[in-house]
CSV table of C-alpha atoms in Angstrom, one decimal:
chain,number,residue,atom,x,y,z
A,11,ASP,CA,0.0,0.0,-0.4
A,12,GLU,CA,3.1,2.5,0.9
A,13,ALA,CA,4.5,2.0,-2.5
A,14,ARG,CA,0.9,2.0,-4.6
A,15,ILE,CA,0.2,5.6,-2.4
A,16,LEU,CA,4.1,6.4,-3.6
A,17,GLN,CA,3.1,6.2,-6.5
A,18,LEU,CA,0.3,7.8,-6.8
A,19,GLN,CA,2.0,10.8,-5.6
A,20,ASN,CA,4.5,11.0,-8.2
A,21,CYS,CA,1.4,11.3,-10.3
A,22,ALA,CA,-0.7,13.3,-8.7
A,23,ASP,CA,-1.6,16.8,-10.6
A,24,ASP,CA,-4.7,19.0,-11.2
A,25,LYS,CA,-6.3,16.3,-12.8
A,26,LEU,CA,-6.0,14.0,-10.3
A,27,LEU,CA,-6.7,16.4,-7.1
A,28,LYS,CA,-10.3,17.5,-9.2
A,29,LEU,CA,-11.4,13.6,-9.0
A,30,LEU,CA,-10.2,12.1,-5.4
A,31,ASP,CA,-12.1,15.9,-4.3
A,32,GLY,CA,-15.0,15.1,-6.2
A,33,THR,CA,-14.8,10.9,-4.9
A,34,VAL,CA,-14.3,12.7,-1.5
A,35,ALA,CA,-17.4,14.3,-1.7
A,36,ALA,CA,-19.7,12.2,-3.6
A,37,LEU,CA,-18.3,9.2,-0.7
A,38,SER,CA,-19.6,12.4,1.8
A,39,ARG,CA,-23.3,12.7,1.3
A,40,ASP,CA,-23.8,9.0,1.7
A,41,GLU,CA,-23.9,9.2,5.8
A,42,ALA,CA,-24.0,4.7,5.3
A,43,PRO,CA,-21.1,3.2,7.8
A,44,ALA,CA,-20.1,1.2,5.0
A,45,LEU,CA,-18.3,3.4,3.3
A,46,ALA,CA,-16.5,5.1,5.7
A,47,ALA,CA,-13.0,2.8,5.2
A,48,ALA,CA,-13.8,3.9,1.9
A,49,LEU,CA,-14.0,8.0,2.7
A,50,ARG,CA,-10.7,8.2,5.4
A,51,LEU,CA,-8.6,6.6,2.3
A,52,ALA,CA,-9.8,9.0,-0.5
A,53,THR,CA,-9.0,11.4,2.4
A,54,GLY,CA,-5.7,10.1,3.0
A,55,LEU,CA,-5.1,10.1,-0.9
A,56,ARG,CA,-5.7,12.6,-1.4
A,57,ASP,CA,-4.0,14.6,1.6
A,58,ALA,CA,-0.8,12.6,0.5
A,59,CYS,CA,-1.3,13.8,-3.0
A,60,LYS,CA,-2.0,16.9,-2.6
A,61,GLN,CA,1.3,18.1,-0.1
A,62,THR,CA,3.9,16.8,-3.4
A,63,LEU,CA,1.7,18.3,-5.8
A,64,ALA,CA,4.5,21.2,-5.2
A,65,SER,CA,7.5,18.8,-5.5
A,66,HIS,CA,9.8,16.6,-7.2
A,67,PRO,CA,8.8,13.0,-8.0
A,68,VAL,CA,11.1,10.4,-5.8
A,69,TYR,CA,12.4,7.8,-5.8
A,70,ARG,CA,12.0,5.7,-2.5
A,71,GLU,CA,12.8,1.8,-2.4
A,72,LEU,CA,9.9,0.1,-0.2
A,73,THR,CA,10.7,-3.5,-1.0
A,74,ALA,CA,12.1,-6.0,1.7
A,75,PRO,CA,15.0,-7.8,1.0
A,76,THR,CA,14.8,-11.8,-0.3
A,77,GLN,CA,16.8,-14.4,-0.8
A,78,PRO,CA,16.8,-17.9,-2.1
A,79,GLN,CA,15.6,-21.1,-1.2
A,80,THR,CA,16.6,-24.3,-2.8
A,81,SER,CA,14.4,-27.5,-2.0
A,82,ILE,CA,14.3,-30.6,-2.6
A,83,SER,CA,10.4,-33.1,-2.3
A,84,PRO,CA,10.3,-36.6,-1.2
A,85,THR,CA,10.1,-37.6,-5.2
A,86,GLY,CA,13.4,-35.6,-6.2
A,87,GLY,CA,11.3,-33.0,-7.6
A,88,THR,CA,13.6,-29.6,-7.1
A,89,SER,CA,12.5,-26.3,-6.9
A,90,TYR,CA,14.2,-23.3,-6.5
A,91,LEU,CA,12.1,-20.4,-4.5
A,92,GLU,CA,12.6,-16.2,-3.5
A,93,VAL,CA,11.2,-15.7,0.4
A,94,PRO,CA,11.9,-13.1,2.8
A,95,ARG,CA,15.1,-12.5,4.1
A,96,ALA,CA,14.8,-13.7,7.7
A,97,GLY,CA,17.0,-11.3,9.9
A,98,GLU,CA,16.0,-8.5,7.6
A,99,PRO,CA,11.9,-7.2,8.2
A,100,SER,CA,13.2,-4.0,5.8
A,101,LEU,CA,15.5,-2.3,4.2
A,102,ALA,CA,17.4,-0.3,7.3
A,103,GLU,CA,18.2,-4.5,8.5
A,104,TYR,CA,19.9,-4.9,5.0
A,105,ILE,CA,21.6,-2.5,4.6
A,106,GLN,CA,22.8,-2.7,8.6
A,107,HIS,CA,23.8,-6.1,7.9
A,108,MET,CA,25.7,-4.3,4.4
A,109,ARG,CA,27.6,-1.8,5.9
A,110,GLU,CA,28.9,-5.0,8.2
A,111,ALA,CA,32.3,-6.0,8.5
A,112,THR,CA,32.9,-10.0,6.9
A,113,ASP,CA,36.0,-12.0,9.3
A,114,GLY,CA,36.9,-8.6,10.7
A,115,GLN,CA,37.6,-7.2,6.8
A,116,VAL,CA,35.5,-5.0,4.7
A,117,PRO,CA,32.2,-4.1,4.6
A,118,LEU,CA,30.0,-6.7,1.9
A,119,LEU,CA,29.5,-4.1,0.1
A,120,HIS,CA,32.4,-0.8,-0.1
A,121,MET,CA,33.9,2.1,-1.8
A,122,ARG,CA,37.6,1.6,-3.2
A,123,GLU,CA,40.3,5.0,-3.6
A,124,LYS,CA,43.4,4.3,-5.0
A,125,SER,CA,46.2,4.7,-2.8
A,126,GLU,CA,49.7,6.1,-3.1
A,127,SER,CA,51.0,3.3,-4.2
A,128,ASN,CA,48.6,3.2,-7.4
A,129,GLN,CA,46.5,-0.1,-5.7
A,130,TRP,CA,42.4,0.5,-5.4
A,131,THR,CA,42.4,-0.1,-1.2
A,132,TYR,CA,39.3,0.4,0.7
A,133,SER,CA,37.9,4.3,1.3
A,134,PRO,CA,36.1,4.2,5.6
A,135,GLN,CA,35.4,7.8,4.5
A,136,LEU,CA,33.6,7.2,0.7
A,137,SER,CA,31.5,3.5,2.9
A,138,GLU,CA,30.1,6.0,4.8
A,139,GLU,CA,28.8,8.7,2.1
A,140,TYR,CA,28.6,5.8,0.4
A,141,TYR,CA,25.9,4.2,2.7
A,142,ARG,CA,24.3,8.4,3.3
A,143,GLY,CA,23.5,7.3,-0.3
A,144,LEU,CA,22.0,3.7,0.7
A,145,ALA,CA,19.8,5.1,3.7
A,146,GLU,CA,18.5,8.1,1.4
A,147,LEU,CA,17.2,5.5,-1.2
A,148,ALA,CA,15.1,3.6,1.5
A,149,ALA,CA,14.2,6.4,3.5
A,150,ALA,CA,12.5,9.6,2.1
A,151,GLY,CA,14.2,9.0,-1.7
A,152,THR,CA,16.1,11.1,-3.7
A,153,SER,CA,14.7,12.6,-7.1
A,154,TYR,CA,15.8,12.4,-10.8
A,155,ALA,CA,13.7,15.4,-11.7
A,156,GLY,CA,15.0,17.2,-15.2
A,157,ALA,CA,18.0,14.6,-15.5
A,158,THR,CA,18.3,12.2,-18.8
A,159,ALA,CA,19.9,8.5,-17.8
A,160,LEU,CA,20.8,6.0,-21.0
A,161,VAL,CA,20.4,2.3,-20.7
A,162,THR,CA,21.1,0.2,-22.1
A,163,GLY,CA,20.7,-3.9,-21.1
A,164,CYS,CA,17.0,-3.9,-19.7
A,165,GLY,CA,15.2,-6.5,-21.0
A,166,ARG,CA,12.9,-8.2,-18.5
A,167,GLY,CA,14.4,-9.3,-15.6
A,168,SER,CA,17.2,-7.7,-15.6
A,169,ILE,CA,19.2,-5.2,-13.2
A,170,GLY,CA,19.2,-3.0,-16.2
A,171,ALA,CA,15.1,-3.2,-16.0
A,172,GLU,CA,15.1,-1.5,-13.1
A,173,ILE,CA,17.4,0.4,-12.6
A,174,VAL,CA,14.7,2.1,-15.5
A,175,CYS,CA,12.0,1.6,-13.2
A,176,ALA,CA,13.6,3.4,-10.4
A,177,LEU,CA,15.2,6.7,-12.6
A,178,LEU,CA,11.0,6.7,-14.1
A,179,MET,CA,9.5,7.2,-10.7
A,180,GLY,CA,12.4,10.0,-9.5
A,181,GLY,CA,10.6,12.1,-13.0
A,182,ALA,CA,13.9,11.3,-15.2
A,183,ARG,CA,13.7,10.7,-18.7
A,184,VAL,CA,15.3,7.9,-19.6
A,185,VAL,CA,15.8,6.0,-23.5
A,186,ALA,CA,15.7,2.3,-22.8
A,187,THR,CA,17.4,0.0,-26.0
A,188,THR,CA,16.2,-3.1,-26.7
A,189,SER,CA,17.5,-6.4,-29.1
A,190,SER,CA,14.2,-6.9,-30.0
A,191,TYR,CA,12.3,-3.4,-31.5
A,192,SER,CA,9.2,-5.9,-31.6
A,193,ARG,CA,5.6,-6.3,-29.9
A,194,LYS,CA,5.7,-7.8,-27.2
A,195,THR,CA,9.1,-6.0,-25.9
A,196,MET,CA,7.4,-2.3,-26.4
A,197,LEU,CA,4.2,-3.8,-24.2
A,198,PHE,CA,7.4,-4.4,-22.3
A,199,PHE,CA,8.2,-1.1,-21.7
A,200,GLU,CA,4.9,0.6,-21.7
A,201,ASP,CA,3.7,-1.4,-19.2
A,202,LEU,CA,6.8,-0.3,-16.5
A,203,TYR,CA,6.5,3.6,-17.2
A,204,ARG,CA,1.9,2.9,-16.3
A,205,ARG,CA,3.5,1.0,-13.5
A,206,TYR,CA,6.2,3.0,-12.7
A,207,GLY,CA,6.4,6.1,-14.3
A,208,ALA,CA,5.8,9.4,-12.3
A,209,ARG,CA,5.3,13.5,-13.5
A,210,GLY,CA,8.1,15.1,-15.7
A,211,SER,CA,9.2,10.9,-16.1
A,212,GLU,CA,10.0,9.9,-19.8
A,213,LEU,CA,10.7,6.4,-21.5
A,214,VAL,CA,12.4,6.8,-24.8
A,215,VAL,CA,12.9,2.9,-26.3
A,216,VAL,CA,14.9,2.9,-29.1
A,217,PRO,CA,15.9,0.1,-31.4
A,218,PHE,CA,20.1,-1.0,-30.8
A,219,ASN,CA,22.8,-3.9,-31.0
A,220,GLN,CA,25.3,-3.4,-28.5
A,221,GLY,CA,28.0,-5.8,-31.7
A,222,SER,CA,27.5,-2.5,-33.6
A,223,ALA,CA,29.5,0.3,-34.1
A,224,GLN,CA,27.5,1.7,-36.5
A,225,ASP,CA,24.4,1.2,-33.9
A,226,VAL,CA,26.4,2.9,-31.3
A,227,ALA,CA,27.1,6.0,-33.1
A,228,ALA,CA,23.4,6.4,-34.8
A,229,LEU,CA,22.1,6.0,-31.0
A,230,VAL,CA,24.8,9.1,-29.3
A,231,GLU,CA,24.5,11.8,-32.5
A,232,TYR,CA,19.8,11.1,-31.9
A,233,VAL,CA,20.4,10.8,-28.0
A,234,LEU,CA,22.6,14.0,-28.0
A,235,GLY,CA,22.4,15.2,-30.7
A,236,THR,CA,20.2,18.1,-32.6
A,237,THR,CA,19.4,17.7,-35.5
A,238,GLY,CA,17.0,15.2,-37.6
A,239,GLY,CA,14.9,14.8,-34.8
A,240,GLY,CA,17.9,14.0,-31.9
A,241,LEU,CA,16.7,14.4,-28.1
A,242,GLY,CA,19.2,17.1,-27.8
A,243,SER,CA,20.3,16.0,-23.9
A,244,ARG,CA,22.9,16.5,-21.7
A,245,LEU,CA,23.0,13.4,-20.3
A,246,ASP,CA,24.0,13.2,-17.3
A,247,TYR,CA,23.6,9.3,-16.1
A,248,VAL,CA,24.9,6.3,-18.9
A,249,PHE,CA,24.3,2.8,-17.6
A,250,PRO,CA,25.7,0.1,-20.7
A,251,PHE,CA,24.9,-3.0,-19.0
A,252,ALA,CA,24.6,-5.1,-22.4
A,253,ALA,CA,25.4,-8.3,-22.4
A,254,VAL,CA,25.6,-11.8,-24.3
A,255,SER,CA,25.5,-14.9,-22.6
A,256,ASP,CA,28.4,-17.3,-23.1
A,257,ILE,CA,28.3,-20.3,-21.4
A,258,GLY,CA,30.4,-23.5,-22.1
A,259,SER,CA,32.9,-21.5,-24.2
A,260,LEU,CA,36.2,-22.9,-23.1
A,261,VAL,CA,39.9,-21.7,-24.2
A,262,THR,CA,39.5,-24.5,-25.9
A,263,ASN,CA,36.5,-24.0,-27.7
A,264,LEU,CA,36.1,-20.3,-28.3
A,265,GLY,CA,33.4,-19.5,-31.4
A,266,SER,CA,32.2,-16.3,-33.2
A,267,ARG,CA,29.7,-15.8,-29.9
A,268,SER,CA,33.0,-15.1,-27.7
A,269,GLU,CA,34.3,-12.6,-30.7
A,270,LEU,CA,30.4,-11.4,-30.2
A,271,ALA,CA,29.8,-10.5,-26.2
A,272,GLN,CA,33.8,-8.8,-26.7
A,273,ARG,CA,32.0,-6.7,-28.8
A,274,VAL,CA,29.1,-6.4,-27.0
A,275,ILE,CA,30.1,-6.6,-23.4
A,276,LEU,CA,33.7,-4.1,-23.9
A,277,THR,CA,34.9,-3.3,-27.0
A,278,ASN,CA,31.6,-1.5,-28.2
A,279,VAL,CA,31.3,-0.5,-24.3
A,280,MET,CA,34.3,1.7,-25.3
A,281,ARG,CA,33.0,2.6,-28.3
A,282,LEU,CA,29.9,4.4,-26.5
A,283,LEU,CA,32.2,6.2,-24.6
A,284,GLY,CA,34.4,7.2,-27.4
A,285,ALA,CA,31.5,8.9,-29.4
A,286,ILE,CA,29.8,10.5,-26.1
A,287,LYS,CA,33.2,12.4,-26.3
A,288,ALA,CA,33.2,13.4,-28.9
A,289,ALA,CA,30.0,14.8,-28.7
A,290,LYS,CA,31.1,16.5,-26.0
A,291,GLU,CA,33.4,18.3,-28.1
A,292,ARG,CA,32.3,19.1,-30.5
A,293,THR,CA,28.7,21.2,-28.9
A,294,ARG,CA,31.4,22.1,-26.5
A,295,ARG,CA,29.8,20.8,-23.6
A,296,THR,CA,32.9,21.0,-21.3
A,297,THR,CA,30.5,21.6,-17.5
A,298,ARG,CA,28.5,18.3,-17.2
A,299,PRO,CA,30.1,15.4,-18.1
A,300,SER,CA,27.4,12.2,-18.2
A,301,LEU,CA,28.5,10.0,-15.2
A,302,VAL,CA,28.8,6.4,-16.7
A,303,VAL,CA,28.6,3.2,-14.1
A,304,LEU,CA,30.6,0.4,-15.3
A,305,PRO,CA,29.2,-2.8,-14.2
A,306,LEU,CA,32.2,-5.0,-13.7
A,307,SER,CA,32.7,-8.9,-12.2
A,308,PRO,CA,34.6,-10.5,-9.3
A,309,ASN,CA,35.2,-13.9,-11.8
A,310,HIS,CA,38.3,-12.9,-13.4
A,311,GLY,CA,37.5,-16.2,-14.9
A,312,THR,CA,37.3,-17.7,-12.0
A,313,ILE,CA,34.0,-19.6,-12.9
A,314,GLY,CA,34.9,-21.3,-15.9
A,315,GLY,CA,33.3,-21.6,-19.4
A,316,ASP,CA,31.8,-18.1,-19.5
A,317,GLY,CA,34.5,-18.0,-22.9
A,318,LEU,CA,36.1,-14.1,-22.7
A,319,TYR,CA,34.4,-11.9,-20.4
A,320,GLY,CA,36.6,-12.2,-17.4
A,321,GLU,CA,38.6,-10.4,-19.9
A,322,CYS,CA,36.3,-8.3,-20.7
A,323,LYS,CA,35.6,-6.8,-17.4
A,324,ILE,CA,39.0,-6.8,-16.7
A,325,ALA,CA,40.1,-4.6,-19.6
A,326,LEU,CA,37.2,-2.4,-18.4
A,327,GLU,CA,38.4,-1.5,-15.5
A,328,THR,CA,41.6,0.4,-17.7
A,329,THR,CA,39.1,3.2,-18.0
A,330,PHE,CA,39.9,4.1,-14.4
A,331,ASN,CA,43.3,5.2,-16.2
A,332,ARG,CA,42.4,6.0,-19.7
A,333,TRP,CA,40.1,9.4,-17.9
A,334,ALA,CA,43.2,10.4,-17.1
A,335,SER,CA,45.4,9.7,-19.8
A,336,GLU,CA,43.2,10.7,-22.5
A,337,GLY,CA,41.5,13.4,-21.3
A,338,TRP,CA,37.9,13.1,-19.8
A,339,LYS,CA,37.5,15.3,-17.7
A,340,GLY,CA,34.5,17.1,-18.5
A,341,HIS,CA,32.9,15.3,-20.4
A,342,LEU,CA,33.1,11.2,-18.7
A,343,SER,CA,32.9,10.8,-15.2
A,344,ILE,CA,33.2,7.5,-14.2
A,345,ALA,CA,31.8,4.8,-10.9
A,346,GLY,CA,32.8,1.5,-11.3
A,347,ALA,CA,30.5,-0.6,-10.1
A,348,VAL,CA,31.8,-4.4,-9.3
A,349,ILE,CA,28.9,-6.5,-9.7
A,350,GLY,CA,28.3,-9.6,-7.0
A,351,TRP,CA,26.0,-12.0,-7.4
A,352,THR,CA,22.6,-11.6,-8.6
A,353,ARG,CA,19.8,-14.5,-9.0
A,354,GLY,CA,17.1,-13.7,-12.3
A,355,THR,CA,19.2,-12.4,-14.1
A,356,GLY,CA,20.7,-13.7,-17.6
A,357,LEU,CA,23.5,-14.7,-17.1
A,358,MET,CA,22.9,-16.3,-13.1
A,359,ALA,CA,19.4,-17.1,-14.2
A,360,GLY,CA,21.0,-21.0,-14.1
A,361,ASN,CA,22.5,-20.9,-11.0
A,362,ASN,CA,19.6,-19.2,-8.7
A,363,ILE,CA,19.3,-23.0,-7.3
A,364,ALA,CA,23.3,-23.0,-6.2
A,365,ALA,CA,22.9,-19.7,-4.3
A,366,GLN,CA,21.9,-20.6,-1.4
A,367,GLY,CA,24.8,-23.4,-1.2
A,368,ILE,CA,27.0,-20.6,-1.8
A,369,GLU,CA,25.6,-17.7,0.8
A,370,ALA,CA,26.2,-20.7,3.5
A,371,LEU,CA,30.0,-20.5,2.7
A,372,GLY,CA,29.5,-17.1,3.9
A,373,VAL,CA,28.9,-15.0,0.1
A,374,ARG,CA,25.7,-13.0,-0.2
A,375,THR,CA,23.9,-13.2,-3.4
A,376,PHE,CA,21.2,-10.3,-4.2
A,377,SER,CA,18.1,-9.8,-6.3
A,378,THR,CA,17.9,-7.3,-9.5
A,379,ARG,CA,15.6,-4.4,-7.3
A,380,GLU,CA,19.2,-4.9,-4.4
A,381,MET,CA,21.8,-4.7,-7.0
A,382,ALA,CA,19.8,-2.2,-8.8
A,383,LEU,CA,19.6,0.1,-5.4
A,384,ASN,CA,23.1,-1.0,-4.8
A,385,ILE,CA,23.9,0.2,-8.1
A,386,LEU,CA,21.6,3.6,-7.6
A,387,ALA,CA,23.4,4.6,-4.2
A,388,LEU,CA,26.1,6.0,-6.9
A,389,LEU,CA,24.2,8.5,-7.6
A,390,HIS,CA,24.2,10.3,-4.6
A,391,PRO,CA,25.0,14.0,-4.6
A,392,PRO,CA,28.2,13.0,-3.2
A,393,LEU,CA,29.6,10.8,-5.3
A,394,VAL,CA,28.6,12.2,-8.1
A,395,ASP,CA,30.9,15.3,-7.2
A,396,CYS,CA,33.7,12.8,-6.3
A,397,ALA,CA,33.6,11.2,-9.3
A,398,HIS,CA,33.6,14.3,-12.0
A,399,ARG,CA,37.6,14.8,-10.2
A,400,ALA,CA,38.5,11.5,-10.3
A,401,PRO,CA,37.1,8.1,-11.1
A,402,VAL,CA,35.4,6.2,-8.5
A,403,TRP,CA,34.5,2.1,-7.2
A,404,ALA,CA,32.8,0.4,-5.8
A,405,ASP,CA,32.5,-3.0,-4.5
A,406,LEU,CA,29.1,-4.1,-4.5
A,407,GLY,CA,30.4,-7.5,-5.1
A,408,GLY,CA,29.1,-9.3,-1.7
A,409,GLY,CA,32.4,-11.0,-0.4
A,410,MET,CA,32.4,-13.0,-3.4
A,411,GLU,CA,36.0,-12.6,-4.3
A,412,SER,CA,36.2,-14.5,-0.8
A,413,ILE,CA,35.8,-18.1,-3.1
A,414,GLY,CA,38.5,-18.3,-4.6
A,415,ASP,CA,37.8,-21.5,-6.5
A,416,LEU,CA,34.8,-20.1,-7.3
A,417,GLY,CA,34.3,-22.6,-10.3
A,418,ALA,CA,34.6,-26.3,-8.7
A,419,THR,CA,33.2,-24.5,-5.6
A,420,LEU,CA,29.2,-23.9,-7.7
A,421,LYS,CA,30.4,-27.5,-9.0
A,422,ARG,CA,30.4,-29.1,-5.2
A,423,VAL,CA,26.9,-27.0,-4.6
A,424,ARG,CA,25.3,-28.2,-7.6
A,425,ALA,CA,26.4,-31.8,-7.5
A,426,ALA,CA,25.1,-32.1,-3.7
A,427,ILE,CA,21.5,-31.4,-4.8
A,428,ASP,CA,21.6,-34.0,-7.9
A,429,GLN,CA,23.1,-36.4,-4.9
A,430,ASP,CA,20.4,-34.9,-2.6
A,431,SER,CA,17.4,-34.9,-5.3
A,432,ALA,CA,18.4,-38.4,-7.3
A,433,THR,CA,18.9,-40.4,-3.6
A,434,ARG,CA,15.4,-38.9,-2.4
A,435,SER,CA,14.2,-39.7,-5.5
A,436,LEU,CA,15.8,-43.6,-5.8
A,437,MET,CA,14.4,-43.9,-2.1
A,438,ALA,CA,10.3,-43.3,-3.2
A,439,ARG,CA,10.6,-45.1,-5.6
A,440,GLU,CA,11.9,-48.1,-3.8
A,441,ASP,CA,8.2,-47.1,-0.9
A,442,ALA,CA,6.4,-47.3,-3.8
A,443,LEU,CA,7.9,-50.8,-4.5
A,444,ARG,CA,7.8,-52.2,-1.6
A,445,HIS,CA,3.4,-51.0,-1.3
A,446,ILE,CA,2.8,-52.2,-4.7
A,447,ARG,CA,4.2,-55.6,-2.7
């Protein structure tokens, strides 16, 4: 109910207030006891919407944290569910747990800064600022009114889609790309805007293949250009989250799909940044740099069998140095986000069943909405100011790096599930045979 009221407040305008005023007036004229609750509800909604009419819409996260649950039935059937997380009835507890150090080391979510030895080390000061941003999103909320964001890789079930929802709630203009410009896809985005769009927000959906250099150039021209129907946007935020799954590709069988994944995850991300920088140089826009949130990963080949994924993610880290060496200041700012195990995405959904076992080893896994919240805390103004001065690094891995041989560990967890399932299935068959005898 609180989330629905927030959405109404975000969408409130004079027409909605007139509708609510009429509803309250009609209910007030009828003294039937059965309508008393409806009158209180209508009056409360009217007052709530009137309070926010003169303010900007806000994104405030109100969902409760969830955890993975893998169950094996007495007959050996395996099922996976997302259930409320024990000990975290609200985001307040979630944030508290995320800032607690693991094994006396660093928090599950934290910020790093570059040391004098040119290494990225844990920064208590930046981390504290990050948690202030996280707490703001869960309490008062924040507004993105007047801002424009570009989000790639925002299909159904993705982290990018959750980011789009949050930005729309906050009143932003969002340019969302899709590689499948079909009626089904457009209905998905239409429903998304209907549910999360707010006063002043705008959702622009464009066809885009991040594997195409031509599409990269055309997209930037459309967003930043002022001729030929271009949006002429200043582009405040960029989330280049498009990815291609390459499960099963080993070093012995790298093929064309691995090359496509490399173009999507690495080569054309760099081209996208270069095209934005070049466009800003042409139009002399040097006072409002675009904050680019780069999706990094703790998986540097530790899982294995995913083609060139690890190599691409490591290569993206060169942007921290390129920002200075290639003169990106004034055009682009970089916030690297090391994204941990996120359940349900196109890249990780196949491992959902093992998530509970991985968490038993001390690693935190996240829902797509939780990870989107973690990432959006990087838009906290003091952190954005830091990124304008020099790149910032956020480790949102949830302790994933603590498992040295993640690939072997994952295989053991899955093997244990398969063994338990097979044992229960065998026992069920034996019970059935005894019953028949």
